[in-house]
Amino acid sequence: MLFNSMAFMLFFPLVFSIYWLMPHHTRWFLLLCASYYFYMSWKPAYIVLILFTTFISYAAARLIEREPLRKKQRWILITALVLCIGILFFYKYFNFFSITLSTLASLFLIPVHPVTVKLLLPVGISFYTFQTLSYVIDVYRGTVKAERHFGIYAAFISFFPQLVAGPIERTGNLLPQIKARHTFDANRGICGAKMMLWGYFKKMVIADLLAGIVDAVFANLCGYSGFALVLAVFFFSLQIYCDFSGYSDIAIGTARLLDIDLMINFKSPYFSSSIKEFWSRWHISLSTWFRDYVYIPMGGNRCSKLRQSVNLLTTFLVSGLWHGASWTFVLWGGVHGAAQIAERFLSRPIALLHQKKAGRAACTVFVFLFCCFAWVFFRAASFSDACYILTHSIQGIRQPLLYLSQGLAQLNLTALKLIYLFGLITILVVYDYLNKDRDIITEVIGKHAWLEWIVYLILGLLVVFFSQKGIAAEFVYFQF
């Protein structure tokens, strides 16, 4: 079920109403049933995978807590990790590794026919698998207690607002809220509805509009060159941000209407003045997950600079692979990892630049351009496609006016459409800039209720009248 579908528009008000009418001690059951129905509306049979990883992680945590010997605890943990990651590997990475091994064998003149399976990638499998893994690891570390009630634990793993695209919640934040007693707060409910509206605006008005342009270009790269390719990459950078942060906003707002707080997943990432800062603002739940469960266990910063660099690069390569079973994703992760390593060695000149407003602004522009460059590998279907974009983007640039006009003509962007596009982008940029380190709506506009309602009325009208009509478009991160 998609947040931007009519089915959800009927589903959530019903769940919301029943949730607040039910007694406190039975609400976990409603959340569990609603979450499983939410997931099964996509493909019913794949609910077995969530049930399997939920049961394995639940049982492993209970066994770890009962077992006094640390060595046996470690083996229980390893078994749970192998089983849960094994499911993820089979559905998402089996074909990728089989083909890769076959290709490597052919380099040594060893004929190996790759074994592949035709399976539909389960929506959100990477997200809920990582949530189960962090739970078992936290119980093993002793930072949280194992949950005794299987139903409540299952509701925590499958909580529908964040089930298929995050945020990847930690046990210490979400599980206690599933169990806690909640009383409806109108102000929190209104706040949640406003977050949902911003999310719908980002997704249905901006992201889906840009997706039409981006998808057309990447489906037929040879038909485009020069400025058209530059604009397609720029639009994709905004599309994926609006699409994914829009989903997160809707998820957070939906949960808040149920008096449950999910972690903030995006904080104006394109206004970062370093790659490190970008990753502290982009997909925060995933970047902190890799920090806590991959980077730090490998040694983190508690080792030599060379080892730190290896740890950092490895973490980003794995992060890239998490996003998709393709070497282009691995390369995308490696590019970001290498950039952070470079920043560490250039920390002094970068710090000097940050001391001046002009220098910080220049760094911010550079970081955004770097991210656009890296997104090429993320979006391209293959390495050769990425190379085509990078090599043909400057074609004709020696004649600037012709370069720009031909690019706009190839994308069929009229003056009116450009004004409309950049008007929407301006709204996004201004909001993100003002909201970078504070809640501008609450702090400034919120002091004048009439002004705040005008802002949200305008957003609502934009969503209703200017969203892309037709079949509800999937969110980009559903494929991960």
Short mmCIF file of C-alpha atoms in Angstrom, two decimals:
data_model
loop_
_atom_site.label_atom_id
_atom_site.label_comp_id
_atom_site.label_asym_id
_atom_site.label_seq_id
_atom_site.Cartn_x
_atom_site.Cartn_y
_atom_site.Cartn_z
CA MET A 1 0.00 0.00 0.00
CA LEU A 2 1.35 3.41 -0.96
CA PHE A 3 1.02 6.51 1.19
CA ASN A 4 -0.08 8.40 -1.93
CA SER A 5 -2.84 5.96 -2.88
CA MET A 6 -6.60 6.13 -2.36
CA ALA A 7 -6.35 2.86 -0.42
CA PHE A 8 -4.21 4.57 2.22
CA MET A 9 -6.59 7.55 2.34
CA LEU A 10 -9.27 5.07 3.45
CA PHE A 11 -7.00 2.81 5.51
CA PHE A 12 -5.35 5.33 7.81
CA PRO A 13 -8.43 7.29 8.97
CA LEU A 14 -10.01 3.95 9.87
CA VAL A 15 -6.93 2.80 11.82
CA PHE A 16 -6.62 6.22 13.46
CA SER A 17 -10.26 6.17 14.64
CA ILE A 18 -10.19 2.61 15.97
CA TYR A 19 -6.79 3.18 17.64
CA TRP A 20 -8.07 6.04 19.79
CA LEU A 21 -11.36 4.24 20.60
CA MET A 22 -9.66 1.03 21.73
CA PRO A 23 -8.43 0.38 25.29
CA HIS A 24 -4.72 1.01 25.78
CA HIS A 25 -3.76 -2.63 26.41
CA THR A 26 -5.19 -3.83 23.07
CA ARG A 27 -3.73 -1.16 20.76
CA TRP A 28 -0.62 -3.21 20.00
CA PHE A 29 -2.89 -5.83 18.42
CA LEU A 30 -4.50 -3.23 16.15
CA LEU A 31 -1.08 -1.91 15.11
CA LEU A 32 0.10 -5.45 14.35
CA CYS A 33 -2.98 -6.33 12.28
CA ALA A 34 -2.94 -2.98 10.48
CA SER A 35 0.79 -3.29 9.73
CA TYR A 36 0.48 -6.80 8.35
CA TYR A 37 -2.52 -5.80 6.22
CA PHE A 38 -0.58 -2.74 5.02
CA TYR A 39 2.29 -4.96 3.88
CA MET A 40 0.16 -7.79 2.52
CA SER A 41 -1.74 -5.39 0.27
CA TRP A 42 1.44 -5.39 -1.85
CA LYS A 43 2.10 -9.17 -2.02
CA PRO A 44 0.44 -11.37 0.67
CA ALA A 45 2.84 -14.31 0.44
CA TYR A 46 5.87 -12.22 1.44
CA ILE A 47 4.48 -11.62 4.92
CA VAL A 48 6.14 -14.98 5.70
CA LEU A 49 9.55 -13.29 5.41
CA ILE A 50 8.70 -10.66 8.03
CA LEU A 51 7.28 -13.36 10.31
CA PHE A 52 10.43 -15.45 9.89
CA THR A 53 12.91 -12.65 10.69
CA THR A 54 10.67 -11.46 13.53
CA PHE A 55 10.52 -14.92 15.13
CA ILE A 56 14.25 -15.62 14.69
CA SER A 57 15.29 -12.28 16.21
CA TYR A 58 12.74 -12.58 19.02
CA ALA A 59 13.84 -16.13 19.93
CA ALA A 60 17.54 -15.28 19.66
CA ALA A 61 17.19 -12.28 21.98
CA ARG A 62 15.32 -14.34 24.59
CA LEU A 63 17.95 -17.10 24.42
CA ILE A 64 20.83 -14.60 24.69
CA GLU A 65 19.29 -13.06 27.79
CA ARG A 66 18.81 -16.47 29.43
CA GLU A 67 22.26 -17.84 28.53
CA PRO A 68 24.94 -16.98 31.16
CA LEU A 69 27.95 -17.97 29.06
CA ARG A 70 29.21 -15.22 26.75
CA LYS A 71 30.58 -17.71 24.23
CA LYS A 72 27.17 -19.33 23.76
CA GLN A 73 25.54 -15.92 23.55
CA ARG A 74 27.91 -15.08 20.72
CA TRP A 75 26.96 -18.22 18.80
CA ILE A 76 23.26 -17.48 19.23
CA LEU A 77 23.86 -13.97 17.90
CA ILE A 78 25.86 -15.27 14.92
CA THR A 79 23.13 -17.81 14.11
CA ALA A 80 20.43 -15.11 14.17
CA LEU A 81 22.52 -12.79 11.99
CA VAL A 82 23.24 -15.53 9.46
CA LEU A 83 19.57 -16.53 9.20
CA CYS A 84 18.22 -12.97 8.90
CA ILE A 85 20.95 -11.75 6.56
CA GLY A 86 20.63 -15.03 4.64
CA ILE A 87 17.04 -14.21 3.70
CA LEU A 88 18.10 -10.72 2.61
CA PHE A 89 21.02 -12.17 0.64
CA PHE A 90 18.91 -14.76 -1.14
CA TYR A 91 16.22 -12.36 -2.32
CA LYS A 92 18.39 -9.33 -3.01
CA TYR A 93 21.97 -10.41 -3.71
CA PHE A 94 22.03 -14.06 -4.84
CA ASN A 95 21.84 -13.30 -8.57
CA PHE A 96 24.33 -10.44 -8.25
CA PHE A 97 26.99 -12.58 -6.57
CA SER A 98 26.33 -15.55 -8.85
CA ILE A 99 26.86 -13.44 -11.97
CA THR A 100 29.90 -11.72 -10.41
CA LEU A 101 31.54 -15.07 -9.58
CA SER A 102 30.83 -16.32 -13.10
CA THR A 103 32.41 -13.19 -14.58
CA LEU A 104 35.51 -13.56 -12.37
CA ALA A 105 35.84 -17.22 -13.35
CA SER A 106 35.67 -16.31 -17.04
CA LEU A 107 38.67 -13.99 -16.57
CA PHE A 108 40.70 -17.09 -15.69
CA LEU A 109 39.22 -19.00 -18.65
CA ILE A 110 37.07 -21.11 -16.33
CA PRO A 111 33.63 -21.63 -17.89
CA VAL A 112 31.01 -21.21 -15.17
CA HIS A 113 27.34 -20.70 -16.00
CA PRO A 114 25.72 -18.40 -13.41
CA VAL A 115 22.82 -19.83 -11.43
CA THR A 116 20.04 -17.26 -11.09
CA VAL A 117 16.56 -17.27 -9.61
CA LYS A 118 13.55 -15.22 -10.67
CA LEU A 119 12.23 -13.63 -7.51
CA LEU A 120 10.44 -10.38 -6.85
CA LEU A 121 12.44 -8.25 -4.41
CA PRO A 122 10.32 -7.91 -1.23
CA VAL A 123 9.44 -4.28 -0.54
CA GLY A 124 11.35 -2.85 2.42
CA ILE A 125 13.29 -6.05 3.18
CA SER A 126 16.53 -4.15 3.85
CA PHE A 127 14.78 -1.81 6.29
CA TYR A 128 13.00 -4.32 8.51
CA THR A 129 15.95 -6.74 8.39
CA PHE A 130 18.28 -4.04 9.73
CA GLN A 131 15.77 -3.22 12.45
CA THR A 132 15.73 -6.85 13.62
CA LEU A 133 19.54 -7.03 13.47
CA SER A 134 20.01 -3.93 15.62
CA TYR A 135 17.55 -5.34 18.18
CA VAL A 136 19.41 -8.64 18.60
CA ILE A 137 22.80 -6.89 18.69
CA ASP A 138 21.57 -4.43 21.32
CA VAL A 139 20.28 -7.28 23.49
CA TYR A 140 23.63 -9.04 23.10
CA ARG A 141 25.45 -5.85 24.10
CA GLY A 142 23.16 -5.45 27.09
CA THR A 143 21.93 -2.00 26.08
CA VAL A 144 18.27 -3.14 25.92
CA LYS A 145 16.23 -5.92 27.49
CA ALA A 146 14.70 -8.66 25.39
CA GLU A 147 10.97 -8.14 24.84
CA ARG A 148 8.93 -10.98 26.36
CA HIS A 149 5.65 -10.26 24.55
CA PHE A 150 5.96 -11.61 21.01
CA GLY A 151 2.97 -9.66 19.69
CA ILE A 152 4.29 -6.32 20.93
CA TYR A 153 7.72 -7.11 19.51
CA ALA A 154 6.15 -8.07 16.15
CA ALA A 155 4.24 -4.76 16.14
CA PHE A 156 7.54 -2.94 16.74
CA ILE A 157 9.24 -4.65 13.78
CA SER A 158 6.28 -4.21 11.41
CA PHE A 159 5.03 -0.74 12.49
CA PHE A 160 3.38 0.29 9.23
CA PRO A 161 4.38 3.99 8.90
CA GLN A 162 8.07 3.09 8.70
CA LEU A 163 7.89 -0.55 7.62
CA VAL A 164 8.91 -0.32 3.97
CA ALA A 165 11.23 2.71 3.79
CA GLY A 166 12.20 3.68 7.30
CA PRO A 167 13.32 5.47 9.31
CA ILE A 168 15.18 2.40 10.61
CA GLU A 169 14.12 2.67 14.23
CA ARG A 170 16.11 1.60 17.28
CA THR A 171 14.62 -0.59 19.98
CA GLY A 172 15.13 1.98 22.73
CA ASN A 173 13.04 4.57 20.90
CA LEU A 174 10.12 2.78 19.24
CA LEU A 175 9.47 -0.39 21.27
CA PRO A 176 8.71 1.44 24.58
CA GLN A 177 6.30 3.71 22.69
CA ILE A 178 4.40 0.70 21.30
CA LYS A 179 3.90 -0.44 24.91
CA ALA A 180 3.26 2.97 26.48
CA ARG A 181 -0.12 4.44 27.38
CA HIS A 182 -1.11 7.22 24.97
CA THR A 183 -3.60 10.03 25.25
CA PHE A 184 -4.67 11.95 22.18
CA ASP A 185 -3.12 15.41 22.01
CA ALA A 186 -4.74 17.69 19.43
CA ASN A 187 -1.63 19.84 19.06
CA ARG A 188 0.58 16.82 18.37
CA GLY A 189 -2.02 15.51 15.95
CA ILE A 190 -2.10 18.80 14.04
CA CYS A 191 1.70 18.82 13.98
CA GLY A 192 1.66 15.30 12.51
CA ALA A 193 -0.87 16.29 9.86
CA LYS A 194 1.31 19.27 8.86
CA MET A 195 4.34 17.00 8.48
CA MET A 196 2.31 14.67 6.28
CA LEU A 197 1.25 17.61 4.11
CA TRP A 198 4.87 18.70 3.59
CA GLY A 199 5.71 15.11 2.70
CA TYR A 200 2.89 14.89 0.16
CA PHE A 201 3.97 18.21 -1.34
CA LYS A 202 7.55 16.99 -1.76
CA LYS A 203 6.52 13.64 -3.22
CA MET A 204 3.40 14.30 -5.29
CA VAL A 205 4.11 17.82 -6.52
CA ILE A 206 7.91 18.00 -6.87
CA ALA A 207 9.35 14.47 -6.97
CA ASP A 208 6.75 12.95 -9.30
CA LEU A 209 6.97 15.91 -11.69
CA LEU A 210 10.77 15.66 -11.86
CA ALA A 211 10.57 11.86 -12.17
CA GLY A 212 8.80 12.18 -15.52
CA ILE A 213 11.71 14.17 -16.94
CA VAL A 214 14.45 12.10 -15.29
CA ASP A 215 13.00 8.70 -16.25
CA ALA A 216 12.61 9.75 -19.89
CA VAL A 217 16.29 10.75 -20.08
CA PHE A 218 17.73 7.70 -18.30
CA ALA A 219 15.55 5.36 -20.37
CA ASN A 220 17.12 6.69 -23.58
CA LEU A 221 20.47 8.28 -22.75
CA CYS A 222 21.72 8.20 -26.32
CA GLY A 223 18.94 10.56 -27.31
CA TYR A 224 20.28 13.31 -25.04
CA SER A 225 23.51 15.22 -24.65
CA GLY A 226 25.03 18.34 -23.15
CA PHE A 227 22.91 20.49 -20.87
CA ALA A 228 19.97 18.06 -21.04
CA LEU A 229 22.06 15.47 -19.20
CA VAL A 230 23.23 18.04 -16.64
CA LEU A 231 19.64 19.07 -15.95
CA ALA A 232 18.53 15.42 -15.70
CA VAL A 233 21.17 14.74 -13.02
CA PHE A 234 20.26 17.96 -11.20
CA PHE A 235 16.57 17.07 -11.30
CA PHE A 236 17.29 13.55 -10.07
CA SER A 237 19.21 14.97 -7.10
CA LEU A 238 16.09 16.90 -6.14
CA GLN A 239 13.73 14.07 -7.07
CA ILE A 240 15.34 11.47 -4.84
CA TYR A 241 15.57 13.94 -1.96
CA CYS A 242 11.92 15.03 -2.24
CA ASP A 243 10.79 11.44 -2.79
CA PHE A 244 12.63 9.91 0.16
CA SER A 245 12.39 12.80 2.62
CA GLY A 246 8.74 13.14 1.59
CA TYR A 247 8.16 9.51 2.56
CA SER A 248 9.94 10.08 5.88
CA ASP A 249 7.82 13.18 6.60
CA ILE A 250 4.61 11.27 5.90
CA ALA A 251 5.79 8.35 8.05
CA ILE A 252 6.75 10.63 10.96
CA GLY A 253 3.51 12.59 10.66
CA THR A 254 1.40 9.41 10.50
CA ALA A 255 3.09 8.01 13.60
CA ARG A 256 2.69 11.31 15.45
CA LEU A 257 -1.07 11.18 14.86
CA LEU A 258 -0.87 7.94 16.85
CA ASP A 259 1.20 9.77 19.51
CA ILE A 260 4.39 7.91 18.51
CA ASP A 261 7.62 9.73 17.68
CA LEU A 262 9.89 8.41 14.94
CA MET A 263 13.39 9.75 14.50
CA ILE A 264 14.02 12.61 12.06
CA ASN A 265 15.59 11.15 8.92
CA PHE A 266 16.53 14.31 6.94
CA LYS A 267 17.75 17.76 8.01
CA SER A 268 18.35 19.95 4.94
CA PRO A 269 21.21 17.77 3.60
CA TYR A 270 21.92 19.87 0.51
CA PHE A 271 22.94 22.79 2.72
CA SER A 272 25.86 20.80 4.17
CA SER A 273 29.32 22.34 3.90
CA SER A 274 31.15 18.98 4.02
CA ILE A 275 30.51 15.40 2.92
CA LYS A 276 30.63 14.32 6.58
CA GLU A 277 27.95 16.85 7.43
CA PHE A 278 25.89 15.67 4.46
CA TRP A 279 25.78 12.18 5.92
CA SER A 280 24.76 13.56 9.31
CA ARG A 281 21.74 15.09 7.55
CA TRP A 282 20.87 12.53 4.83
CA HIS A 283 19.09 9.26 5.69
CA ILE A 284 20.17 9.74 9.29
CA SER A 285 18.71 6.45 10.53
CA LEU A 286 20.84 4.45 8.05
CA SER A 287 24.06 6.44 8.45
CA THR A 288 23.88 6.15 12.26
CA TRP A 289 23.06 2.42 11.90
CA PHE A 290 26.23 1.81 9.88
CA ARG A 291 28.21 3.97 12.31
CA ASP A 292 27.04 2.02 15.37
CA TYR A 293 26.97 -1.53 13.97
CA VAL A 294 29.71 -1.53 11.31
CA TYR A 295 32.15 1.38 11.59
CA ILE A 296 32.63 1.47 15.38
CA PRO A 297 32.89 -2.35 15.79
CA MET A 298 35.61 -2.33 13.10
CA GLY A 299 37.61 0.08 15.24
CA GLY A 300 36.06 3.40 14.27
CA ASN A 301 38.38 6.28 15.11
CA ARG A 302 40.19 4.34 17.83
CA CYS A 303 43.07 3.33 15.58
CA SER A 304 45.65 4.69 13.16
CA LYS A 305 44.66 7.11 10.40
CA LEU A 306 45.27 4.44 7.78
CA ARG A 307 43.01 1.97 9.60
CA GLN A 308 40.39 4.69 10.08
CA SER A 309 40.40 5.28 6.34
CA VAL A 310 40.01 1.55 5.64
CA ASN A 311 37.14 1.34 8.14
CA LEU A 312 35.42 4.35 6.63
CA LEU A 313 35.79 3.18 3.03
CA THR A 314 34.60 -0.34 3.92
CA THR A 315 31.55 1.05 5.69
CA PHE A 316 30.57 3.16 2.71
CA LEU A 317 31.14 0.32 0.24
CA VAL A 318 28.81 -1.89 2.31
CA SER A 319 26.35 1.00 2.54
CA GLY A 320 26.40 1.30 -1.24
CA LEU A 321 25.74 -2.44 -1.59
CA TRP A 322 22.84 -2.11 0.88
CA HIS A 323 21.16 0.23 -1.59
CA GLY A 324 21.20 -2.24 -4.45
CA ALA A 325 22.73 -5.35 -5.95
CA SER A 326 24.86 -3.57 -8.53
CA TRP A 327 28.44 -2.37 -8.80
CA THR A 328 27.17 1.12 -9.58
CA PHE A 329 25.75 1.34 -6.04
CA VAL A 330 29.03 0.04 -4.59
CA LEU A 331 30.91 2.66 -6.61
CA TRP A 332 28.51 5.36 -5.38
CA GLY A 333 29.23 4.35 -1.79
CA GLY A 334 32.97 4.19 -2.49
CA VAL A 335 32.96 7.69 -3.99
CA HIS A 336 31.37 9.08 -0.83
CA GLY A 337 33.76 7.12 1.37
CA ALA A 338 36.80 8.34 -0.56
CA ALA A 339 35.52 11.93 -0.32
CA GLN A 340 35.26 11.69 3.45
CA ILE A 341 38.77 10.28 3.67
CA ALA A 342 40.03 13.18 1.55
CA GLU A 343 38.23 15.63 3.85
CA ARG A 344 40.07 14.20 6.84
CA PHE A 345 43.44 14.78 5.22
CA LEU A 346 42.37 18.28 4.14
CA SER A 347 40.75 19.18 7.46
CA ARG A 348 42.91 22.26 8.09
CA PRO A 349 42.29 24.13 4.81
CA ILE A 350 38.61 23.18 4.98
CA ALA A 351 38.39 24.54 8.53
CA LEU A 352 39.95 27.82 7.34
CA LEU A 353 37.37 28.06 4.57
CA HIS A 354 34.55 27.47 7.04
CA GLN A 355 35.67 30.43 9.13
CA LYS A 356 34.37 32.85 6.48
CA LYS A 357 30.82 33.02 5.15
CA ALA A 358 32.00 33.09 1.55
CA GLY A 359 34.22 30.08 2.14
CA ARG A 360 31.43 28.11 3.81
CA ALA A 361 29.07 29.02 0.97
CA ALA A 362 31.63 27.83 -1.57
CA CYS A 363 32.01 24.55 0.34
CA THR A 364 28.22 24.12 0.36
CA VAL A 365 28.03 24.59 -3.40
CA PHE A 366 30.92 22.15 -3.88
CA VAL A 367 29.25 19.51 -1.68
CA PHE A 368 26.01 19.80 -3.63
CA LEU A 369 27.83 19.49 -6.96
CA PHE A 370 29.78 16.51 -5.63
CA CYS A 371 26.54 14.83 -4.54
CA CYS A 372 25.07 15.43 -8.00
CA PHE A 373 28.17 13.83 -9.53
CA ALA A 374 27.85 10.80 -7.22
CA TRP A 375 24.12 10.44 -7.96
CA VAL A 376 25.07 9.66 -11.56
CA PHE A 377 26.38 6.25 -10.44
CA PHE A 378 23.37 5.73 -8.18
CA ARG A 379 20.80 6.36 -10.92
CA ALA A 380 22.59 4.94 -13.97
CA ALA A 381 21.61 1.40 -14.93
CA SER A 382 25.23 0.47 -15.62
CA PHE A 383 28.77 1.79 -15.40
CA SER A 384 28.77 2.45 -19.16
CA ASP A 385 25.62 4.57 -18.80
CA ALA A 386 27.29 6.57 -16.03
CA CYS A 387 30.35 7.12 -18.21
CA TYR A 388 28.13 8.27 -21.08
CA ILE A 389 26.51 10.90 -18.86
CA LEU A 390 29.83 12.17 -17.50
CA THR A 391 31.52 12.35 -20.91
CA HIS A 392 28.59 13.78 -22.89
CA SER A 393 27.42 16.36 -20.34
CA ILE A 394 29.98 18.89 -21.56
CA GLN A 395 29.28 18.31 -25.23
CA GLY A 396 28.78 21.71 -26.90
CA ILE A 397 29.69 23.72 -23.80
CA ARG A 398 32.06 25.96 -25.83
CA GLN A 399 28.95 27.68 -27.19
CA PRO A 400 27.10 28.49 -23.95
CA LEU A 401 23.87 29.91 -25.37
CA LEU A 402 23.47 27.07 -27.85
CA TYR A 403 24.44 24.59 -25.11
CA LEU A 404 21.62 25.85 -22.86
CA SER A 405 18.96 26.24 -25.57
CA GLN A 406 19.57 22.80 -27.05
CA GLY A 407 19.42 21.19 -23.62
CA LEU A 408 16.09 22.81 -22.83
CA ALA A 409 14.75 21.89 -26.26
CA GLN A 410 15.77 18.23 -25.84
CA LEU A 411 13.83 18.10 -22.57
CA ASN A 412 10.92 20.00 -24.09
CA LEU A 413 11.09 22.58 -21.31
CA THR A 414 9.18 25.70 -22.29
CA ALA A 415 9.61 29.02 -20.51
CA LEU A 416 6.31 28.51 -18.64
CA LYS A 417 7.29 25.03 -17.48
CA LEU A 418 10.70 26.29 -16.36
CA ILE A 419 9.10 29.05 -14.31
CA TYR A 420 6.76 26.50 -12.72
CA LEU A 421 9.58 24.05 -11.98
CA PHE A 422 11.92 26.57 -10.45
CA GLY A 423 9.05 28.13 -8.52
CA LEU A 424 8.49 24.78 -6.79
CA ILE A 425 12.23 24.29 -6.29
CA THR A 426 12.45 27.78 -4.76
CA ILE A 427 9.79 26.87 -2.18
CA LEU A 428 11.81 23.76 -1.29
CA VAL A 429 15.14 25.60 -1.11
CA VAL A 430 13.81 28.45 1.04
CA TYR A 431 12.07 26.06 3.42
CA ASP A 432 15.15 23.83 3.79
CA TYR A 433 17.47 26.79 4.27
CA LEU A 434 15.32 28.35 6.97
CA ASN A 435 14.62 24.97 8.56
CA LYS A 436 18.23 23.77 8.58
CA ASP A 437 18.85 24.14 12.31
CA ARG A 438 15.38 24.99 13.65
CA ASP A 439 11.66 24.45 13.10
CA ILE A 440 10.92 27.64 11.20
CA ILE A 441 7.18 26.96 10.97
CA THR A 442 6.77 26.66 14.73
CA GLU A 443 9.30 29.33 15.64
CA VAL A 444 8.30 32.09 13.24
CA ILE A 445 5.16 31.42 11.25
CA GLY A 446 3.57 29.47 14.12
CA LYS A 447 3.42 32.65 16.21
CA HIS A 448 0.83 33.95 13.78
CA ALA A 449 -1.84 31.28 13.41
CA TRP A 450 -3.51 32.97 10.45
CA LEU A 451 -0.22 33.07 8.50
CA GLU A 452 0.54 29.45 9.31
CA TRP A 453 -2.85 28.27 8.06
CA ILE A 454 -2.43 30.28 4.86
CA VAL A 455 0.89 28.50 4.24
CA TYR A 456 -0.67 25.07 4.74
CA LEU A 457 -3.75 25.97 2.73
CA ILE A 458 -1.50 26.89 -0.19
CA LEU A 459 0.43 23.62 0.22
CA GLY A 460 -2.83 21.68 0.31
CA LEU A 461 -4.07 23.36 -2.86
CA LEU A 462 -0.76 22.63 -4.59
CA VAL A 463 -1.04 18.95 -3.65
CA VAL A 464 -4.66 18.70 -4.78
CA PHE A 465 -4.45 20.65 -8.04
CA PHE A 466 -0.81 20.34 -9.13
CA SER A 467 0.18 16.81 -8.12
CA GLN A 468 0.82 14.36 -10.93
CA LYS A 469 -2.51 12.70 -11.69
CA GLY A 470 -3.02 9.04 -12.46
CA ILE A 471 -1.69 5.89 -10.80
CA ALA A 472 0.08 6.54 -7.51
CA ALA A 473 3.83 6.51 -8.15
CA GLU A 474 5.97 4.25 -5.96
CA PHE A 475 8.56 5.79 -3.69
CA VAL A 476 12.14 5.42 -4.94
CA TYR A 477 13.44 3.70 -1.80
CA PHE A 478 10.85 0.92 -1.97
CA GLN A 479 13.31 -0.95 -4.20
CA PHE A 480 15.89 -1.07 -1.41
#
